[in-house]
Every structure is written in structure tokens, then in C-alpha cells.
Amino acid sequence: MSADIGKSIKQIREQRDLNQRELAKYAGISNVTVCKIEQGVLTPSLKTTIRIANVVAMQS
């Protein structure tokens, strides 16, 4: 399941022309965290998921 979330985040991030560092900066998380989420190594907390969603929503 975390791999699916990570793939979705990566796909949306790339559609919004954001790199991992930009997403991390705007979401207030580390770029290592973004990388681990996208790789499916780490499942984001609800708080982190909301932060990421808010960033990509603003970039549309």
C-alpha cells in the first residue's frame, strides 16, 4: 500500500513540475522523507499526507 501512495505522490509531483527538494521544502519535511515515501519504504503520516496534498494542490 505504501508503494502505491509513493507512486501516486511521485506522479503528481512530476506533473506539477516539482522536484523532491521543492516538494519537501514547501511541505515542511525533509527531501529524504519524500524520497522514502516515493520508494515505498516509508508510509506518510496523515499530517504529512495533508501537507503534501496542500502543496501539489497549490501547484495546479
Tab-separated table of C-alpha atoms in Angstrom:
chain	number	residue	atom	x	y	z
A	1	MET	CA	0.000	0.000	0.000
A	2	SER	CA	2.766	2.497	0.826
A	3	ALA	CA	4.328	1.798	-2.569
A	4	ASP	CA	1.047	2.796	-4.242
A	5	ILE	CA	0.897	6.028	-2.251
A	6	GLY	CA	4.513	6.773	-3.099
A	7	LYS	CA	3.986	6.154	-6.803
A	8	SER	CA	0.955	8.434	-6.793
A	9	ILE	CA	2.828	11.197	-4.995
A	10	LYS	CA	5.743	10.933	-7.425
A	11	GLN	CA	3.449	11.006	-10.444
A	12	ILE	CA	1.556	14.065	-9.206
A	13	ARG	CA	4.779	15.798	-8.147
A	14	GLU	CA	6.243	15.329	-11.613
A	15	GLN	CA	3.017	16.539	-13.271
A	16	ARG	CA	3.315	19.725	-11.216
A	17	ASP	CA	6.980	20.147	-12.280
A	18	LEU	CA	8.279	19.889	-8.723
A	19	ASN	CA	11.442	18.116	-7.723
A	20	GLN	CA	11.732	16.260	-4.432
A	21	ARG	CA	13.556	19.108	-2.723
A	22	GLU	CA	10.907	21.653	-3.685
A	23	LEU	CA	8.075	19.427	-2.506
A	24	ALA	CA	9.903	18.767	0.750
A	25	LYS	CA	10.615	22.459	1.329
A	26	TYR	CA	7.027	23.573	0.681
A	27	ALA	CA	5.588	20.707	2.747
A	28	GLY	CA	7.956	21.292	5.661
A	29	ILE	CA	9.512	17.822	5.526
A	30	SER	CA	12.934	16.549	4.524
A	31	ASN	CA	13.774	15.560	0.976
A	32	VAL	CA	14.919	12.197	2.371
A	33	THR	CA	11.380	11.673	3.662
A	34	VAL	CA	9.927	12.461	0.232
A	35	CYS	CA	12.376	10.036	-1.361
A	36	LYS	CA	11.498	7.236	1.085
A	37	ILE	CA	7.768	7.812	0.603
A	38	GLU	CA	8.106	7.674	-3.172
A	39	GLN	CA	10.167	4.480	-2.949
A	40	GLY	CA	7.542	2.857	-0.759
A	41	VAL	CA	9.958	2.500	2.156
A	42	LEU	CA	8.009	4.886	4.382
A	43	THR	CA	4.260	5.340	4.731
A	44	PRO	CA	3.494	9.006	5.354
A	45	SER	CA	1.508	10.023	8.392
A	46	LEU	CA	-1.855	11.677	7.847
A	47	LYS	CA	-0.304	15.040	8.724
A	48	THR	CA	2.460	14.573	6.139
A	49	THR	CA	-0.011	13.395	3.520
A	50	ILE	CA	-2.126	16.508	4.056
A	51	ARG	CA	0.944	18.743	3.804
A	52	ILE	CA	1.954	17.100	0.525
A	53	ALA	CA	-1.605	17.323	-0.820
A	54	ASN	CA	-1.761	21.024	0.028
A	55	VAL	CA	1.494	21.696	-1.830
A	56	VAL	CA	0.501	19.866	-5.007
A	57	ALA	CA	-2.965	21.438	-4.919
A	58	MET	CA	-1.394	24.907	-4.913
A	59	GLN	CA	0.793	23.975	-7.877
A	60	SER	CA	-2.096	23.092	-10.212
